[in-house]
């Protein structure tokens, strides 16, 4: 686990006499030397623009120059950029990240410089107001523009033209004639400071106690990690808002990290209810202008609260005072490309380096976090009950061996009956299946041919609604062919197995009156559509919601009483280290959607293995026993978090080249006690996007500095052209 590895950050020096090291946001192992021109003063952390080959690139002064470039060849810094310097702790953080993930430090810097446009002086926009003395004679169009301009605050030319229903030329002509006076508009739309004293909800006893402790932690202004654990519906959000309020009351900034930012409309509404304003949002779908405005507002401290996905860790906070990681166990905190890191772990590292408190929030904390609580490294606050006296739902198994659905159907009689009862009572039902599309496999009935992705070793998934076959790994799609490509039999395809679309079809057959909706990442067009659907469910304009894991996250649907998991065994297949833990977390979260208000909830798990430890834990509600068992198993085998693990994945289009490289790599592995290298072997997803993939797994005890080991090893084996080697420390996905 990241927070305990004792590795020192990149050294940060002071500026030398006229020469400094400038780190560039490129995959470089260290800074390059540049000359500081006469009349310019720079210090570590300053953002500067420097020449690199024929280009100008922005970088950060990292420390003293190395002196490894002959003075004659040394190039000069072109300009100091008008943004606040990167403080020392953030430079240390990037160094730490690079070291831990065995990545070039320049690649880590790139994460912190994701908005190049934010580094230049804000361009101001021009707005217009009507002049005091308008010309006497005016065309109708011009008069309309002046009427619009006369009312209220300055507006941009485009704005005026649109409001008056005229072309841009009319506005320009008025400006040229002096009838419109230009004024400078604020560069960007700003953020309003949330009011920490805005009335929140009155907290219950347990909530109030937990909130007081979090306030104390947030007020202490020092590093601490607190796990806020509470059953689904216990009001964790309301409680950690108290910590946010405390940070705000002290004039500092707060970062709240949430998974799947697109789906947080309900969260934003609650934030607004609590603080009276909206926070700054940060995620990949943000429009460019908003990214730039947010980046700068975070840098100058005028964005006091940021809610964001993992990349929000790398924003240039002026004075960060608190980090909250909601749903800390969530797999989407793992960045799987480029610099491969876990944002939950890195939030803890950032907290330590910035000397600020970190709050991890979950109903089903990760084993890593539980172990840190047990060892006393993390504090622990618990909310044992649902808020407002709501009961946790009852969970029962539907044994598919004895209570199967009819042939070609996916819902067992027990589930159908329960959904019918919910609908009859004016309640809602949710059917959960973590598989998009109609059917995961399309098979030729004549010859048995399976439709496979041409780029990946994976089956194509039928999406009947869109009328095509799709690869869920690379995005390839094609129309369903009329003839089997193998035996040319016409119309011979059979859909095998269910996806959410197929379950929806069954619901439509069984409950033709019910208003059903499918919620999956491909059926909703974006954040707004997702928010609309969530609202429709909350307002009871939907009776049956059928969805993938995105329905499991955080939603509060008061009338939802029946939840059925169509295939509870789905996540358990494959030899994944975390399969059991992950399935337990996901299904608990799904179950947690049921019965959150007055009406009690019932949850049904359709399974072929009701005796599996995961099912037993869910059925009995004995999470502690499950965690203890899981912990023992991992401890016995030196698996994370008790041991260290790193996956090395080599990939390339030429299968022989990749295979040859991984064999050479395996042979070169230094023999060290307590380090085992397993493989190479084809990765479970052996071909992805046309690239052949081979994997090595490194297992080591906690005493081993696995990063040093990797650097020594990988440094000795050059990666040939056409091959890419990814280093995944603490792997989460084993595909
Ligand atoms: P969790 O995140 O623990 O699952 P939530 O924070 O979503 O729980 O709370 C569940 C529901 O209970 C929400 O609708 C929330 O607004 C409501 N709630 C929680 N605490 C209070 C409170 N003190 N007063 C009123 N409503 C509350
Ligand atoms: Zn594919």
XYZ file of C-alpha atoms and ligand atoms in Angstrom:
763
model
C 0.000 0.000 0.000
C 1.321 3.317 -1.088
C 1.320 5.180 2.169
C 3.845 2.999 3.919
C 6.615 2.537 1.416
C 9.630 4.452 2.606
C 11.066 5.826 -0.588
C 12.368 9.328 -0.803
C 11.107 11.775 -3.394
C 13.169 13.268 -6.141
C 15.634 15.706 -4.606
C 14.623 19.282 -5.044
C 17.488 21.711 -5.114
C 17.661 25.443 -5.137
C 18.312 27.438 -8.226
C 21.935 27.397 -9.210
C 23.974 30.253 -10.539
C 22.281 30.946 -13.817
C 21.402 27.338 -14.639
C 18.329 25.457 -13.489
C 16.762 22.082 -14.159
C 13.379 22.356 -15.831
C 11.109 19.333 -15.831
C 8.940 18.978 -18.898
C 5.615 17.142 -19.054
C 7.049 14.440 -21.294
C 8.119 10.878 -20.534
C 11.523 11.993 -19.256
C 13.392 10.614 -16.274
C 14.477 14.021 -15.042
C 14.794 17.747 -15.683
C 16.816 19.345 -18.488
C 19.227 22.177 -17.868
C 18.335 25.683 -19.028
C 20.014 29.015 -18.602
C 18.221 31.733 -16.678
C 18.478 34.854 -18.848
C 19.700 38.099 -17.363
C 16.966 40.012 -15.614
C 14.868 36.931 -14.865
C 14.640 35.359 -11.419
C 13.190 31.889 -11.048
C 12.729 29.556 -8.106
C 11.831 25.868 -7.886
C 8.164 25.399 -8.699
C 7.928 28.252 -11.177
C 6.150 27.470 -14.413
C 8.295 28.488 -17.359
C 8.304 28.261 -21.104
C 11.448 26.814 -22.672
C 12.663 25.903 -26.157
C 12.782 22.200 -26.965
C 13.990 21.494 -30.479
C 11.968 23.788 -32.700
C 9.110 24.108 -30.174
C 8.352 26.121 -27.073
C 7.106 23.949 -24.217
C 5.910 24.725 -20.732
C 7.615 23.090 -17.779
C 8.389 23.541 -14.114
C 11.664 24.632 -12.547
C 12.584 21.519 -10.612
C 15.849 22.500 -8.961
C 19.471 23.310 -9.645
C 20.945 22.455 -13.002
C 22.837 19.200 -13.441
C 25.670 20.917 -15.241
C 25.786 18.127 -17.807
C 25.270 20.380 -20.819
C 28.248 22.351 -22.172
C 27.536 26.063 -21.634
C 27.696 26.718 -25.357
C 24.816 24.356 -25.964
C 22.682 25.551 -23.075
C 19.451 27.220 -24.157
C 17.640 29.910 -22.209
C 14.298 29.982 -20.502
C 11.988 31.962 -22.752
C 9.485 33.224 -20.192
C 8.111 32.804 -16.727
C 4.445 31.906 -16.957
C 1.806 33.887 -15.065
C 0.574 31.155 -12.728
C 1.297 30.536 -9.059
C 4.375 28.298 -8.611
C 3.964 24.625 -7.799
C 4.643 24.283 -4.083
C 7.327 21.957 -2.843
C 4.927 19.337 -1.502
C 3.303 18.948 -4.898
C 6.648 18.498 -6.581
C 7.453 15.897 -3.959
C 4.096 14.284 -4.615
C 4.801 13.936 -8.336
C 8.241 12.556 -7.558
C 6.714 10.104 -5.134
C 4.137 9.017 -7.678
C 6.762 8.487 -10.357
C 8.961 6.529 -8.006
C 6.165 4.321 -6.717
C 4.699 3.555 -10.117
C 8.158 3.193 -11.745
C 7.247 5.890 -14.256
C 9.254 8.774 -15.685
C 8.801 11.810 -13.454
C 7.959 13.885 -16.525
C 4.973 11.628 -17.125
C 3.802 12.388 -13.595
C 4.227 16.113 -14.227
C 2.099 15.753 -17.305
C -0.830 14.787 -15.066
C -0.428 18.109 -13.262
C -0.209 20.075 -16.514
C -3.244 18.662 -18.261
C -4.576 22.098 -19.178
C -1.794 23.871 -21.086
C -4.154 26.726 -21.925
C -4.434 27.573 -18.237
C -0.755 28.523 -18.097
C -1.075 31.651 -20.186
C -2.467 35.025 -19.198
C -6.251 34.867 -19.195
C -7.590 36.487 -22.328
C -10.260 38.918 -21.354
C -13.478 39.147 -23.305
C -14.988 42.372 -24.478
C -18.576 43.261 -23.728
C -20.642 46.225 -24.834
C -22.975 48.708 -23.220
C -25.113 51.280 -24.988
C -23.555 54.747 -25.269
C -25.156 57.541 -23.287
C -26.303 59.457 -26.377
C -27.667 57.141 -29.054
C -27.743 58.385 -32.649
C -31.049 59.910 -33.636
C -31.637 57.927 -36.788
C -31.500 54.158 -36.511
C -32.530 51.152 -38.535
C -34.957 48.813 -36.773
C -32.215 46.226 -36.349
C -29.803 48.679 -34.775
C -32.503 49.985 -32.459
C -33.220 46.484 -31.228
C -29.546 45.944 -30.438
C -29.350 49.186 -28.460
C -32.524 48.319 -26.575
C -31.031 44.994 -25.589
C -27.715 46.625 -24.667
C -29.464 49.263 -22.582
C -30.804 46.723 -20.110
C -28.335 45.675 -17.431
C -24.792 44.368 -17.521
C -22.371 44.375 -20.463
C -22.823 41.580 -22.968
C -20.555 40.141 -25.618
C -21.136 40.967 -29.280
C -22.320 37.460 -30.037
C -24.670 37.606 -27.088
C -26.163 40.938 -28.188
C -26.574 39.779 -31.764
C -28.384 36.673 -30.643
C -30.631 38.469 -28.166
C -31.579 41.102 -30.762
C -31.954 38.573 -33.539
C -29.494 40.327 -35.844
C -26.237 39.441 -37.550
C -22.841 40.106 -35.959
C -22.185 42.861 -38.532
C -24.932 45.050 -37.088
C -23.328 45.000 -33.660
C -19.894 45.674 -35.131
C -21.212 48.678 -37.072
C -22.771 50.112 -33.916
C -19.489 49.688 -32.054
C -17.586 51.369 -34.908
C -20.050 54.250 -34.831
C -19.530 54.657 -31.087
C -23.114 53.789 -30.236
C -21.881 50.756 -28.289
C -19.066 51.230 -25.794
C -16.646 48.338 -25.195
C -15.923 47.305 -21.609
C -13.782 44.512 -20.239
C -15.733 41.479 -19.087
C -14.537 39.271 -16.253
C -12.130 36.760 -17.800
C -14.032 33.712 -16.752
C -17.123 32.840 -14.886
C -16.066 32.411 -11.278
C -17.089 30.227 -8.383
C -18.978 31.304 -5.331
C -17.575 30.553 -1.936
C -19.802 27.988 -0.197
C -21.156 29.108 3.126
C -19.981 26.639 5.781
C -22.660 27.919 8.125
C -25.500 27.508 5.622
C -28.016 25.323 7.396
C -27.371 21.627 6.984
C -29.625 18.783 8.031
C -29.932 18.113 11.738
C -27.696 15.127 12.343
C -28.706 12.037 14.288
C -26.743 11.045 17.407
C -24.277 8.717 15.684
C -23.980 11.063 12.727
C -23.354 14.026 14.993
C -20.636 12.201 16.864
C -18.871 11.127 13.679
C -19.227 14.640 12.256
C -17.671 16.140 15.379
C -14.669 13.840 15.055
C -14.244 14.669 11.391
C -14.512 18.363 12.176
C -11.804 17.937 14.765
C -9.598 16.114 12.244
C -10.245 18.747 9.575
C -9.559 21.483 12.094
C -6.328 19.949 13.382
C -4.589 20.947 10.174
C -2.322 17.945 10.187
C -2.088 14.644 8.385
C -4.472 11.919 9.457
C -6.490 9.271 7.683
C -9.982 8.461 8.895
C -12.180 5.721 7.539
C -15.836 6.754 7.686
C -17.651 3.477 7.416
C -21.419 3.259 7.421
C -24.047 0.964 6.005
C -25.770 2.109 2.821
C -28.236 4.865 3.646
C -26.593 5.821 6.934
C -25.930 9.378 5.807
C -22.172 9.314 5.237
C -22.364 12.175 2.756
C -24.040 14.470 5.260
C -21.395 13.558 7.818
C -18.350 14.259 5.662
C -19.933 17.543 4.592
C -19.199 18.575 8.183
C -15.490 18.117 7.505
C -15.793 20.092 4.268
C -17.562 22.874 6.183
C -14.762 22.929 8.726
C -12.092 23.240 6.048
C -14.079 26.078 4.472
C -14.575 27.805 7.797
C -10.792 27.852 8.101
C -10.529 29.440 4.698
C -8.998 26.384 3.068
C -9.929 24.286 0.039
C -11.485 20.839 0.044
C -11.298 18.110 -2.568
C -14.012 15.463 -2.677
C -13.208 12.565 -4.966
C -16.086 10.497 -6.271
C -16.132 7.635 -8.753
C -18.087 7.903 -11.993
C -18.463 11.652 -11.891
C -21.036 11.596 -14.652
C -23.577 10.189 -12.256
C -23.392 12.559 -9.358
C -26.367 14.803 -10.066
C -27.938 13.733 -6.789
C -24.670 14.429 -5.000
C -24.507 17.926 -6.489
C -28.059 18.637 -5.392
C -27.190 17.637 -1.865
C -24.068 19.752 -1.878
C -26.162 22.661 -3.031
C -28.727 22.028 -0.308
C -25.970 21.942 2.295
C -23.807 24.868 1.165
C -26.105 27.006 -0.953
C -23.815 26.985 -4.004
C -22.371 24.532 -6.497
C -18.805 23.197 -6.118
C -16.277 23.202 -8.939
C -16.546 19.977 -10.921
C -13.548 18.274 -12.462
C -13.810 15.380 -14.890
C -12.958 14.366 -18.420
C -16.204 15.599 -19.958
C -15.698 19.184 -18.836
C -15.610 21.589 -21.815
C -12.196 23.126 -22.485
C -13.112 26.653 -21.409
C -14.478 25.329 -18.143
C -11.366 23.224 -17.547
C -9.210 26.252 -18.000
C -11.371 28.436 -15.761
C -11.499 25.758 -13.080
C -7.766 25.094 -13.178
C -7.036 28.768 -12.635
C -9.715 29.194 -9.986
C -8.275 26.243 -8.074
C -4.815 27.793 -8.422
C -5.812 31.195 -7.088
C -8.020 29.740 -4.377
C -11.313 31.098 -5.692
C -12.654 27.567 -6.223
C -12.943 26.469 -2.592
C -14.430 23.011 -3.153
C -13.636 20.654 -6.001
C -15.587 17.481 -6.626
C -13.904 15.312 -9.147
C -12.638 12.114 -10.604
C -9.130 10.831 -9.925
C -7.409 13.495 -12.026
C -8.653 16.141 -9.563
C -5.718 15.052 -7.377
C -3.405 16.883 -9.742
C -5.072 20.297 -9.707
C -2.963 23.229 -8.468
C -4.691 23.871 -5.131
C -3.695 27.179 -3.591
C -4.371 25.930 -0.069
C -5.742 22.422 0.120
C -7.015 21.598 3.593
C -8.921 18.316 3.200
C -9.309 15.363 0.859
C -12.380 13.124 0.985
C -12.429 9.913 -1.064
C -16.028 8.748 -1.363
C -16.582 5.039 -2.149
C -12.898 4.516 -1.465
C -13.080 0.836 -2.431
C -14.211 1.647 -5.963
C -12.166 0.138 -8.785
C -12.536 3.218 -10.951
C -9.959 4.974 -8.772
C -7.383 2.833 -10.511
C -5.899 4.578 -13.514
C -5.011 1.768 -15.918
C -3.057 3.617 -18.603
C 0.004 5.814 -18.754
C 1.113 6.365 -15.173
C -0.759 3.473 -13.543
C -1.835 4.556 -10.077
C -4.624 4.203 -7.552
C -6.078 7.639 -6.800
C -7.286 6.506 -3.367
C -3.749 5.553 -2.372
C -2.296 8.679 -3.915
C -4.820 10.821 -2.028
C -3.330 9.436 1.175
C 0.188 10.211 -0.041
C -0.867 13.737 -0.983
C -2.432 14.184 2.449
C 0.783 13.084 4.129
C 2.988 15.398 2.073
C 0.577 18.347 2.403
C 0.029 17.697 6.127
C -3.729 17.587 5.779
C -6.440 15.152 6.830
C -7.802 12.518 4.472
C -11.227 10.925 4.900
C -11.973 7.604 3.203
C -15.668 6.800 2.922
C -17.326 3.469 2.196
C -20.008 1.009 3.175
C -17.676 -1.787 2.104
C -14.101 -0.614 2.667
C -11.310 -2.238 0.718
C -9.255 -4.883 2.458
C -6.259 -2.529 2.211
C -8.093 0.089 4.224
C -9.503 -2.389 6.737
C -5.990 -3.689 7.421
C -4.751 -0.142 7.942
C -7.560 0.442 10.425
C -6.759 -2.771 12.264
C -3.098 -1.889 12.530
C -4.019 1.515 13.955
C -2.655 3.538 11.044
C -6.111 4.851 10.171
C -8.813 6.114 12.500
C -12.219 4.559 12.257
C -15.692 6.081 12.511
C -18.776 3.961 12.107
C -22.417 4.641 11.303
C -24.037 1.340 12.146
C -27.638 2.173 11.208
C -29.573 3.559 8.325
C -30.778 7.094 8.802
C -34.362 7.690 9.903
C -34.934 4.196 11.205
C -34.936 2.603 7.730
C -34.082 -1.075 7.990
C -31.421 -2.781 5.923
C -33.041 -4.957 3.272
C -33.437 -8.690 3.723
C -31.223 -10.608 1.324
C -32.056 -14.076 0.059
C -30.539 -16.408 -2.486
C -32.434 -17.841 -5.406
C -30.743 -21.168 -6.122
C -30.809 -21.412 -9.900
C -30.298 -25.196 -9.688
C -33.631 -25.676 -7.930
C -35.530 -22.514 -8.858
C -34.495 -21.849 -12.463
C -36.163 -19.484 -14.920
C -38.079 -21.153 -17.758
C -35.918 -22.042 -20.783
C -34.766 -18.947 -22.644
C -35.687 -16.682 -19.735
C -33.471 -15.065 -17.126
C -35.746 -14.241 -14.206
C -36.674 -17.013 -11.795
C -40.296 -17.452 -10.679
C -39.335 -16.128 -7.231
C -37.978 -12.901 -8.678
C -40.899 -12.475 -11.065
C -43.293 -12.843 -8.151
C -41.419 -10.304 -6.018
C -41.266 -7.749 -8.840
C -44.997 -8.248 -9.411
C -45.668 -7.645 -5.722
C -43.587 -4.475 -5.696
C -45.436 -3.119 -8.712
C -48.821 -4.034 -7.247
C -47.886 -2.119 -4.092
C -46.959 0.980 -6.099
C -43.264 0.466 -5.372
C -40.329 0.115 -7.722
C -38.050 -2.778 -8.642
C -34.483 -2.873 -9.884
C -32.893 -5.683 -11.872
C -29.136 -5.683 -11.842
C -26.946 -7.367 -14.426
C -23.433 -6.161 -14.968
C -23.423 -6.739 -18.697
C -24.272 -4.241 -21.389
C -26.107 -5.134 -24.575
C -28.468 -7.931 -25.499
C -26.364 -11.084 -25.480
C -22.674 -11.673 -24.738
C -22.229 -14.353 -27.379
C -23.550 -14.852 -30.893
C -23.282 -18.380 -32.205
C -24.043 -20.014 -35.560
C -26.584 -22.762 -35.022
C -25.346 -24.625 -38.108
C -21.611 -24.803 -37.541
C -21.074 -23.497 -34.024
C -18.998 -20.526 -35.222
C -18.692 -17.784 -32.607
C -18.618 -14.165 -33.627
C -15.300 -12.789 -32.410
C -13.681 -9.360 -32.484
C -11.133 -9.111 -35.299
C -8.851 -7.020 -33.019
C -9.230 -8.741 -29.656
C -9.446 -12.216 -28.321
C -13.014 -11.611 -27.208
C -16.530 -12.336 -28.320
C -18.670 -9.699 -29.914
C -21.638 -8.605 -27.837
C -24.961 -8.183 -29.562
C -26.593 -4.794 -29.060
C -30.010 -5.406 -30.502
C -31.245 -1.896 -29.866
C -28.411 -0.460 -31.943
C -28.695 -3.412 -34.358
C -25.053 -4.404 -34.243
C -22.322 -6.501 -32.694
C -19.819 -4.678 -30.506
C -16.492 -5.439 -28.897
C -16.505 -4.196 -25.315
C -12.724 -3.993 -25.286
C -11.788 -1.995 -28.367
C -15.062 -0.480 -29.547
C -15.126 -2.402 -32.849
C -18.650 -2.794 -34.177
C -20.316 -4.309 -37.193
C -23.790 -5.091 -38.431
C -25.011 -8.588 -37.662
C -24.197 -10.494 -40.875
C -27.001 -12.181 -42.733
C -24.948 -15.303 -43.360
C -22.538 -17.080 -41.080
C -19.055 -15.975 -42.166
C -17.843 -19.520 -41.597
C -20.469 -21.844 -43.148
C -22.588 -19.262 -45.037
C -25.805 -20.619 -43.512
C -28.387 -17.825 -43.721
C -30.065 -16.421 -40.586
C -28.381 -19.005 -38.432
C -27.324 -16.918 -35.465
C -28.462 -17.580 -31.934
C -28.027 -15.117 -29.084
C -26.528 -16.812 -26.036
C -26.859 -15.481 -22.525
C -28.373 -12.251 -21.288
C -27.360 -8.618 -21.198
C -29.488 -5.820 -19.757
C -31.364 -5.299 -23.039
C -32.495 -8.900 -22.997
C -33.657 -8.651 -19.408
C -35.593 -5.522 -20.386
C -37.249 -7.506 -23.167
C -38.300 -10.118 -20.639
C -39.663 -7.442 -18.304
C -41.694 -5.991 -21.174
C -43.177 -9.435 -21.821
C -43.901 -10.170 -18.172
C -45.090 -6.726 -17.101
C -46.391 -4.983 -20.210
C -47.962 -2.219 -18.116
C -44.802 -1.358 -16.197
C -42.691 1.620 -17.191
C -39.235 0.113 -17.604
C -35.913 1.842 -18.226
C -32.436 0.552 -18.980
C -29.471 2.272 -17.417
C -26.090 1.336 -18.843
C -23.170 3.449 -19.987
C -24.089 2.920 -23.640
C -27.823 3.551 -23.293
C -27.501 6.960 -21.680
C -25.940 9.644 -23.799
C -24.034 11.548 -21.136
C -24.145 13.185 -17.705
C -27.337 15.096 -18.438
C -29.175 12.043 -19.725
C -27.991 10.096 -16.692
C -29.206 12.818 -14.349
C -32.565 12.929 -16.160
C -33.013 9.194 -15.800
C -32.065 9.254 -12.122
C -34.603 12.005 -11.574
C -37.247 10.062 -13.475
C -36.695 7.078 -11.205
C -36.641 9.196 -8.048
C -39.913 10.851 -9.119
C -41.539 7.517 -9.830
C -41.848 7.931 -13.562
C -40.132 4.548 -13.874
C -41.403 1.313 -12.307
C -38.647 -1.133 -13.184
C -35.044 -0.070 -13.604
C -32.738 -2.522 -15.360
C -29.079 -1.666 -15.208
C -25.395 -2.396 -15.035
C -23.077 -1.291 -12.242
C -23.898 2.357 -12.802
C -27.251 1.782 -11.069
C -25.407 0.569 -7.996
C -23.696 3.846 -7.230
C -25.064 6.032 -4.502
C -28.562 6.626 -5.816
C -31.351 7.180 -3.353
C -34.709 5.939 -4.654
C -37.175 6.008 -1.757
C -39.799 3.791 -3.447
C -37.412 1.069 -4.537
C -38.236 -2.043 -2.534
C -37.202 -5.035 -4.637
C -33.718 -5.543 -6.032
C -32.836 -8.670 -7.967
C -29.334 -9.592 -9.092
C -29.788 -11.548 -12.323
C -26.388 -13.266 -12.248
C -24.728 -12.930 -8.856
C -21.903 -15.273 -9.902
C -20.815 -13.118 -12.843
C -17.864 -11.414 -11.162
C -16.509 -14.557 -9.539
C -15.265 -16.266 -12.681
C -11.559 -16.149 -13.440
C -8.652 -16.340 -11.042
C -8.645 -12.684 -10.096
C -7.092 -11.850 -6.756
C -9.901 -9.482 -5.873
C -12.837 -11.264 -7.507
C -14.487 -12.191 -4.220
C -13.890 -8.850 -2.554
C -15.079 -6.918 -5.565
C -18.208 -9.015 -6.007
C -19.032 -8.610 -2.347
C -18.635 -4.837 -2.567
C -20.634 -4.474 -5.751
C -23.499 -6.678 -4.636
C -23.668 -4.994 -1.208
C -23.889 -1.687 -2.954
C -26.598 -2.934 -5.300
C -28.502 -4.414 -2.359
C -28.108 -1.091 -0.564
C -30.416 0.575 -3.069
C -33.417 -1.322 -1.657
C -35.673 -0.081 1.104
C -33.886 3.184 1.849
C -36.962 4.990 3.146
C -40.134 3.855 4.916
C -40.870 0.814 2.772
C -38.683 -2.188 3.675
C -36.487 -3.702 0.971
C -35.992 -7.240 -0.310
C -32.979 -8.369 -2.293
C -32.726 -11.573 -4.357
C -29.442 -13.022 -5.555
C -29.848 -15.442 -8.443
C -26.892 -17.811 -8.095
C -25.663 -21.300 -8.836
C -23.458 -21.186 -5.756
C -25.389 -19.982 -2.708
C -22.752 -21.668 -0.542
C -19.930 -19.532 -1.963
C -18.346 -17.425 0.815
C -19.350 -14.207 -0.942
C -23.013 -15.265 -1.094
C -22.905 -16.539 2.470
C -21.507 -13.231 3.683
C -24.178 -11.273 1.839
C -26.970 -13.547 3.045
C -25.883 -13.564 6.673
C -24.765 -9.938 6.713
C -21.581 -11.140 8.394
C -19.121 -8.919 6.641
C -16.493 -9.173 9.361
C -16.234 -12.940 8.960
C -15.890 -12.550 5.220
C -13.162 -9.930 5.557
C -11.338 -12.033 8.143
C -11.421 -15.052 5.885
C -10.293 -13.059 2.873
C -7.498 -11.501 4.931
C -6.273 -14.863 6.197
C -6.185 -16.266 2.705
C -4.190 -13.360 1.356
C -1.849 -13.281 4.338
C -1.127 -16.980 3.952
C -0.097 -16.434 0.348
C 1.729 -13.103 0.774
C -0.840 -11.449 -1.461
C -1.713 -7.734 -1.272
C -2.081 -5.964 1.070
C 0.194 -8.351 3.013
C 2.655 -8.762 0.200
C 3.548 -6.749 -2.857
C 2.489 -7.495 -6.390
C 3.388 -5.957 -9.720
C 2.117 -6.943 -13.146
C 4.312 -6.403 -16.172
C 2.436 -6.491 -19.439
C 4.305 -6.474 -22.717
C 2.308 -5.915 -25.862
C 2.897 -5.484 -29.557
C 1.504 -6.304 -32.958
C 4.163 -8.895 -33.715
C 3.454 -11.907 -31.487
C 6.947 -13.413 -31.835
C 8.673 -10.195 -30.938
C 6.568 -9.795 -27.787
C 7.068 -13.425 -26.775
C 10.813 -13.180 -27.337
C 11.054 -10.010 -25.293
C 9.146 -11.371 -22.291
C 11.284 -14.510 -22.306
C 14.431 -12.393 -22.278
C 12.919 -10.226 -19.568
C 12.084 -13.234 -17.425
C 15.601 -14.631 -17.824
C 17.094 -11.329 -16.702
C 15.078 -11.132 -13.493
C 17.580 -10.667 -10.656
C 17.442 -13.524 -8.179
C 16.565 -11.969 -4.843
C 15.191 -13.688 -1.762
C 11.482 -13.056 -1.196
C 10.841 -12.009 -4.791
C 9.097 -14.435 -7.131
C 8.571 -13.815 -10.791
C 5.692 -15.790 -12.273
C 5.368 -16.263 -16.014
C 5.675 -15.124 -18.686
C 2.314 -16.289 -19.922
C -0.216 -14.909 -22.362
C -2.385 -12.379 -20.516
C -5.992 -13.480 -19.942
C -6.981 -11.009 -22.647
C -4.273 -12.328 -24.959
C -5.005 -10.011 -27.881
C -6.326 -6.510 -27.365
C -6.752 -3.924 -30.135
C -4.623 -6.060 -32.387
C -1.789 -6.217 -29.866
C -0.550 -9.488 -28.453
C -0.117 -9.386 -24.710
C 2.125 -11.361 -22.390
C 2.291 -10.976 -18.681
C 4.762 -11.454 -15.866
C 3.684 -11.219 -12.248
C 6.116 -10.151 -9.557
C 5.307 -11.198 -6.013
C 7.337 -10.015 -3.078
C 7.099 -9.699 0.657
C 6.464 -6.286 2.134
C 10.083 -5.994 3.249
C 11.239 -5.805 -0.361
C 11.582 -2.440 -2.079
C 9.952 -3.694 -5.203
C 10.425 -0.410 -7.078
C 14.200 -0.563 -6.690
C 14.092 -4.166 -7.775
C 12.077 -3.291 -10.872
C 14.300 -0.386 -11.841
C 17.403 -2.555 -11.572
C 15.778 -5.302 -13.605
C 14.011 -3.263 -16.272
C 16.981 -0.951 -16.667
C 19.056 -3.903 -17.860
C 16.689 -5.115 -20.579
C 15.978 -2.634 -23.346
C 12.438 -2.768 -24.675
C 12.668 -3.390 -28.428
C 10.879 -1.176 -30.939
C 7.300 -2.189 -31.548
C 6.903 -3.511 -28.009
C 5.346 -1.633 -25.129
C 5.947 -2.578 -21.520
C 3.403 -1.465 -18.916
C 4.276 -1.608 -15.221
C 1.259 -1.987 -12.960
C 2.155 -1.752 -9.273
C -0.657 -3.088 -7.030
C -2.655 -4.404 -10.000
C -6.381 -4.221 -9.647
C -7.532 -5.704 -12.928
C -5.859 -8.895 -14.016
C -6.976 -8.861 -17.635
P -25.019 6.789 2.455
O -24.109 7.656 1.626
O -24.438 6.448 3.776
O -25.563 5.622 1.707
P -26.758 9.012 2.291
O -25.787 10.057 2.713
O -27.066 8.837 0.858
O -26.280 7.635 2.857
O -28.101 9.222 3.110
C -29.253 8.457 2.855
C -30.476 9.341 2.823
O -30.783 9.812 4.132
C -30.307 10.573 1.960
O -31.501 10.838 1.260
C -30.019 11.664 2.961
O -30.418 12.926 2.476
C -30.856 11.225 4.158
N -30.265 11.706 5.393
C -29.098 11.308 5.917
N -28.853 11.943 7.078
C -29.909 12.776 7.287
C -30.259 13.708 8.325
N -29.471 13.911 9.380
N -31.437 14.372 8.198
C -32.226 14.170 7.138
N -31.955 13.311 6.132
C -30.802 12.614 6.198
Zn -12.090 -5.740 -29.857
